Amino acid sequence: MSTVQGEGPSSGQRCAFLRLGGCNLSCHWCDTPYTWDWTGAADTGTAYDPRVELHPMPWRTVYDRLAAMEVPLVVISGGEPLNQQARLRPLIAALTAAGHRLEIETNGTVTPAAALVDLGVRFNVSPKLAHAGDRESRRLRPGALTALAAVPGTAFKFVCRSVGDLDEVATVVAAYGTRPVWIMPEGRTADDVAQGLQELGDEVVARGWNLTTRLHIAVWGERRGK
Ligand code: SF4
């Protein structure tokens, strides 16, 4: 759909979103469980039906739909899109050749292939902290994080619930060089996000990091398709 990027360095920019199904993590508070949660594992407790949620289609069809939106930026999200990176490459190559900028939202557990990096995609990486629920060996993959940190333009966005989470972020940054850092409050409502920003703001600035809201929540709430 055509919308605006709601989070991170490109926040507010007009864009199209391509949301892919399937994820290799299972964050409790995931706000897109309909992309992967076929058993009701996340906090919503809803077991989504992949036959309803997933719509396989040729990449050329996806290209035509995205191009028709006439937006400068295309954001590929999930789920975990890098699990399908080989299939994404021809689509991304066609979009960049047509003049679009590309961003991929990833959880940082999958190393991007050189063939993808060479296309000039920006990676918005969101490594998951302990409060997401998966064990550390699953959610923090040193090889993938250091590879992503080496790609020019990559940004790291950490979802935080409280000021206490910032020490955990600092540990990840020191271990894997995951800079620049963006801190985003967890929250599914505009009130929760606003409260989180107020709680985190001073300490984020004091640490020399960046702060991001969730603009789409402020504008459209939890409405799917936005
Ligand atoms: S990595 Fe992202 S899509 Fe996957 S479960 Fe966590 S929040 Fe949801």
Tab-separated table of C-alpha atoms and ligand atoms in Angstrom:
chain	number	residue	atom	x	y	z
A	1	MET	CA	0.000	0.000	0.000
A	2	SER	CA	1.043	3.635	-0.332
A	3	THR	CA	1.735	5.274	3.033
A	4	VAL	CA	4.597	6.966	4.903
A	5	GLN	CA	7.574	5.340	6.581
A	6	GLY	CA	6.603	5.429	10.247
A	7	GLU	CA	9.875	4.657	12.008
A	8	GLY	CA	13.588	5.438	11.941
A	9	PRO	CA	15.768	7.650	9.750
A	10	SER	CA	13.237	7.985	6.893
A	11	SER	CA	10.268	8.630	9.149
A	12	GLY	CA	7.561	10.668	7.470
A	13	GLN	CA	8.693	9.971	3.910
A	14	ARG	CA	6.069	8.878	1.411
A	15	CYS	CA	6.585	5.251	0.453
A	16	ALA	CA	5.085	1.930	-0.535
A	17	PHE	CA	5.250	-1.023	1.854
A	18	LEU	CA	5.782	-4.602	0.731
A	19	ARG	CA	5.122	-6.922	3.672
A	20	LEU	CA	6.401	-10.497	3.405
A	21	GLY	CA	5.220	-13.509	5.373
A	22	GLY	CA	7.245	-15.765	7.651
A	23	CYS	CA	9.597	-14.952	10.519
A	24	ASN	CA	12.369	-16.866	12.280
A	25	LEU	CA	11.637	-15.123	15.614
A	26	SER	CA	8.489	-15.026	17.730
A	27	CYS	CA	8.500	-11.747	19.659
A	28	HIS	CA	5.712	-11.643	22.272
A	29	TRP	CA	4.752	-8.074	21.414
A	30	CYS	CA	5.052	-8.416	17.638
A	31	ASP	CA	2.699	-5.952	15.939
A	32	THR	CA	2.505	-7.983	12.723
A	33	PRO	CA	1.755	-11.498	14.028
A	34	TYR	CA	-0.507	-12.104	11.028
A	35	THR	CA	2.684	-12.504	8.956
A	36	TRP	CA	3.979	-15.534	10.851
A	37	ASP	CA	1.963	-16.594	13.906
A	38	TRP	CA	0.039	-19.655	12.784
A	39	THR	CA	-0.221	-21.089	16.349
A	40	GLY	CA	-1.183	-18.137	18.575
A	41	ALA	CA	2.276	-17.842	20.160
A	42	ALA	CA	2.351	-14.023	20.385
A	43	ASP	CA	0.565	-11.895	22.990
A	44	THR	CA	-2.538	-11.546	20.824
A	45	GLY	CA	-3.063	-15.305	21.175
A	46	THR	CA	-4.570	-15.395	17.693
A	47	ALA	CA	-3.619	-18.263	15.398
A	48	TYR	CA	-3.667	-16.679	11.956
A	49	ASP	CA	-4.391	-18.739	8.856
A	50	PRO	CA	-1.571	-18.638	6.283
A	51	ARG	CA	-4.073	-19.497	3.547
A	52	VAL	CA	-5.811	-16.220	4.346
A	53	GLU	CA	-2.804	-14.033	5.140
A	54	LEU	CA	-0.279	-15.027	2.457
A	55	HIS	CA	-0.677	-14.195	-1.218
A	56	PRO	CA	2.110	-15.707	-3.361
A	57	MET	CA	2.665	-13.860	-6.619
A	58	PRO	CA	5.391	-13.471	-9.278
A	59	TRP	CA	7.892	-10.700	-8.627
A	60	ARG	CA	6.886	-8.942	-11.858
A	61	THR	CA	3.329	-8.630	-10.555
A	62	VAL	CA	4.672	-7.174	-7.316
A	63	TYR	CA	6.825	-4.772	-9.326
A	64	ASP	CA	3.869	-3.571	-11.386
A	65	ARG	CA	1.795	-2.930	-8.268
A	66	LEU	CA	4.582	-1.011	-6.534
A	67	ALA	CA	5.492	1.011	-9.621
A	68	ALA	CA	1.849	2.028	-10.040
A	69	MET	CA	1.989	3.773	-6.651
A	70	GLU	CA	4.565	6.247	-8.024
A	71	VAL	CA	6.438	6.684	-4.737
A	72	PRO	CA	10.152	7.438	-4.377
A	73	LEU	CA	10.743	4.936	-1.573
A	74	VAL	CA	9.818	1.249	-1.286
A	75	VAL	CA	10.074	-0.391	2.147
A	76	ILE	CA	10.248	-4.189	2.319
A	77	SER	CA	9.215	-5.525	5.702
A	78	GLY	CA	7.780	-8.630	7.297
A	79	GLY	CA	7.987	-10.987	8.969
A	80	GLU	CA	11.664	-11.390	8.167
A	81	PRO	CA	12.236	-10.404	4.519
A	82	LEU	CA	15.871	-11.526	4.353
A	83	ASN	CA	14.678	-15.124	4.609
A	84	GLN	CA	13.496	-14.567	1.015
A	85	GLN	CA	16.419	-12.454	-0.176
A	86	ALA	CA	17.279	-14.575	-3.237
A	87	ARG	CA	13.722	-14.193	-4.519
A	88	LEU	CA	13.728	-10.493	-3.671
A	89	ARG	CA	16.829	-9.636	-5.652
A	90	PRO	CA	15.294	-9.358	-9.162
A	91	LEU	CA	12.451	-7.241	-7.768
A	92	ILE	CA	14.850	-4.916	-5.956
A	93	ALA	CA	17.118	-4.684	-9.006
A	94	ALA	CA	14.150	-3.673	-11.172
A	95	LEU	CA	12.922	-1.109	-8.644
A	96	THR	CA	16.347	0.508	-8.193
A	97	ALA	CA	16.830	0.585	-11.976
A	98	ALA	CA	13.531	2.465	-12.199
A	99	GLY	CA	14.811	5.070	-9.718
A	100	HIS	CA	13.227	3.926	-6.456
A	101	ARG	CA	15.120	3.926	-3.173
A	102	LEU	CA	14.820	0.674	-1.234
A	103	GLU	CA	14.801	-0.042	2.491
A	104	ILE	CA	14.624	-3.483	4.086
A	105	GLU	CA	13.387	-3.862	7.657
A	106	THR	CA	15.123	-6.841	9.217
A	107	ASN	CA	15.553	-8.360	12.668
A	108	GLY	CA	19.318	-8.699	12.136
A	109	THR	CA	19.548	-12.487	12.320
A	110	VAL	CA	20.171	-13.133	8.611
A	111	THR	CA	23.323	-12.082	6.736
A	112	PRO	CA	22.520	-10.239	3.502
A	113	ALA	CA	24.202	-11.614	0.382
A	114	ALA	CA	26.721	-9.405	-1.418
A	115	ALA	CA	24.459	-9.479	-4.470
A	116	LEU	CA	21.771	-7.726	-2.418
A	117	VAL	CA	24.093	-5.302	-0.639
A	118	ASP	CA	25.527	-4.247	-4.012
A	119	LEU	CA	22.109	-2.954	-5.076
A	120	GLY	CA	22.408	-0.104	-2.557
A	121	VAL	CA	19.536	-1.088	-0.273
A	122	ARG	CA	19.357	0.602	3.133
A	123	PHE	CA	18.957	-1.907	5.955
A	124	ASN	CA	16.900	-0.842	8.962
A	125	VAL	CA	17.963	-3.465	11.488
A	126	SER	CA	15.987	-4.114	14.653
A	127	PRO	CA	17.930	-6.481	16.950
A	128	LYS	CA	15.657	-7.851	19.622
A	129	LEU	CA	16.252	-7.446	23.368
A	130	ALA	CA	15.483	-9.988	26.081
A	131	HIS	CA	11.931	-8.670	26.565
A	132	ALA	CA	11.009	-9.925	23.084
A	133	GLY	CA	11.081	-13.434	24.520
A	134	ASP	CA	13.338	-15.499	22.251
A	135	ARG	CA	16.585	-16.843	23.696
A	136	GLU	CA	19.706	-14.737	23.035
A	137	SER	CA	21.363	-17.268	20.727
A	138	ARG	CA	18.338	-17.044	18.478
A	139	ARG	CA	17.761	-13.282	18.403
A	140	LEU	CA	21.390	-12.025	18.372
A	141	ARG	CA	23.497	-13.518	15.567
A	142	PRO	CA	27.013	-12.031	15.710
A	143	GLY	CA	27.888	-12.790	12.073
A	144	ALA	CA	24.729	-11.208	10.701
A	145	LEU	CA	24.907	-8.161	12.984
A	146	THR	CA	28.534	-7.368	12.183
A	147	ALA	CA	27.908	-7.909	8.460
A	148	LEU	CA	24.942	-5.532	8.529
A	149	ALA	CA	26.893	-2.975	10.585
A	150	ALA	CA	29.527	-2.932	7.825
A	151	VAL	CA	26.997	-1.956	5.117
A	152	PRO	CA	27.038	1.829	4.500
A	153	GLY	CA	23.785	3.519	5.481
A	154	THR	CA	22.528	0.783	7.812
A	155	ALA	CA	20.563	1.997	10.848
A	156	PHE	CA	19.872	-0.008	14.027
A	157	LYS	CA	16.522	0.469	15.699
A	158	PHE	CA	15.976	-0.966	19.168
A	159	VAL	CA	12.500	-1.365	20.609
A	160	CYS	CA	12.632	-0.381	24.296
A	161	ARG	CA	10.067	-0.661	27.046
A	162	SER	CA	11.875	1.374	29.703
A	163	VAL	CA	15.058	3.287	30.467
A	164	GLY	CA	16.420	0.075	31.957
A	165	ASP	CA	16.523	-1.465	28.460
A	166	LEU	CA	19.079	1.100	27.311
A	167	ASP	CA	21.916	-0.630	29.167
A	168	GLU	CA	21.105	-3.805	27.240
A	169	VAL	CA	21.226	-1.809	23.988
A	170	ALA	CA	24.632	-0.433	24.975
A	171	THR	CA	25.909	-3.994	25.505
A	172	VAL	CA	24.767	-5.023	22.010
A	173	VAL	CA	26.293	-1.897	20.447
A	174	ALA	CA	29.628	-2.498	22.184
A	175	ALA	CA	29.695	-6.161	21.149
A	176	TYR	CA	28.681	-5.847	17.498
A	177	GLY	CA	29.206	-2.204	16.467
A	178	THR	CA	25.512	-1.739	15.701
A	179	ARG	CA	25.554	2.004	14.952
A	180	PRO	CA	23.930	4.430	14.387
A	181	VAL	CA	21.443	3.684	17.152
A	182	TRP	CA	17.774	4.617	17.026
A	183	ILE	CA	15.604	3.982	20.065
A	184	MET	CA	11.873	3.428	19.589
A	185	PRO	CA	9.327	2.911	22.371
A	186	GLU	CA	7.255	-0.229	22.262
A	187	GLY	CA	3.567	0.611	22.047
A	188	ARG	CA	0.454	-0.161	20.042
A	189	THR	CA	-1.447	3.008	20.843
A	190	ALA	CA	-0.573	6.668	20.340
A	191	ASP	CA	-0.774	7.201	24.118
A	192	ASP	CA	1.628	4.337	24.851
A	193	VAL	CA	4.125	5.564	22.255
A	194	ALA	CA	3.924	9.167	23.523
A	195	GLN	CA	4.462	7.992	27.109
A	196	GLY	CA	7.445	5.878	26.036
A	197	LEU	CA	9.034	8.790	24.180
A	198	GLN	CA	8.722	10.984	27.244
A	199	GLU	CA	10.212	8.312	29.481
A	200	LEU	CA	13.125	7.493	27.172
A	201	GLY	CA	13.910	10.848	25.550
A	202	ASP	CA	16.353	12.466	27.982
A	203	GLU	CA	18.419	9.327	28.502
A	204	VAL	CA	18.568	8.560	24.763
A	205	VAL	CA	19.874	12.057	24.028
A	206	ALA	CA	22.341	11.831	26.921
A	207	ARG	CA	23.780	8.639	25.410
A	208	GLY	CA	24.229	10.310	22.013
A	209	TRP	CA	21.616	8.151	20.272
A	210	ASN	CA	18.620	8.939	18.080
A	211	LEU	CA	14.958	8.706	19.060
A	212	THR	CA	12.103	7.691	16.787
A	213	THR	CA	8.369	7.694	17.222
A	214	ARG	CA	5.916	5.321	15.494
A	215	LEU	CA	4.305	7.835	13.192
A	216	HIS	CA	1.813	5.422	11.612
A	217	ILE	CA	0.426	4.579	15.082
A	218	ALA	CA	-0.049	8.283	15.830
A	219	VAL	CA	-1.874	8.797	12.519
A	220	TRP	CA	-3.746	5.547	11.888
A	221	GLY	CA	-3.608	3.574	15.138
A	222	GLU	CA	-3.414	-0.196	14.617
A	223	ARG	CA	-5.306	-0.153	11.344
A	224	ARG	CA	-3.936	-2.828	9.017
A	225	GLY	CA	-2.996	-1.711	5.516
A	226	LYS	CA	-1.354	1.477	6.870
B	1	SF4	S1	11.247	-10.150	14.324
B	1	SF4	FE1	9.684	-8.617	13.769
B	1	SF4	S2	8.140	-9.750	12.537
B	1	SF4	FE2	9.439	-11.275	13.586
B	1	SF4	S3	8.276	-11.775	15.443
B	1	SF4	FE3	9.761	-10.142	15.978
B	1	SF4	S4	8.651	-8.201	15.716
B	1	SF4	FE4	7.468	-9.809	14.660
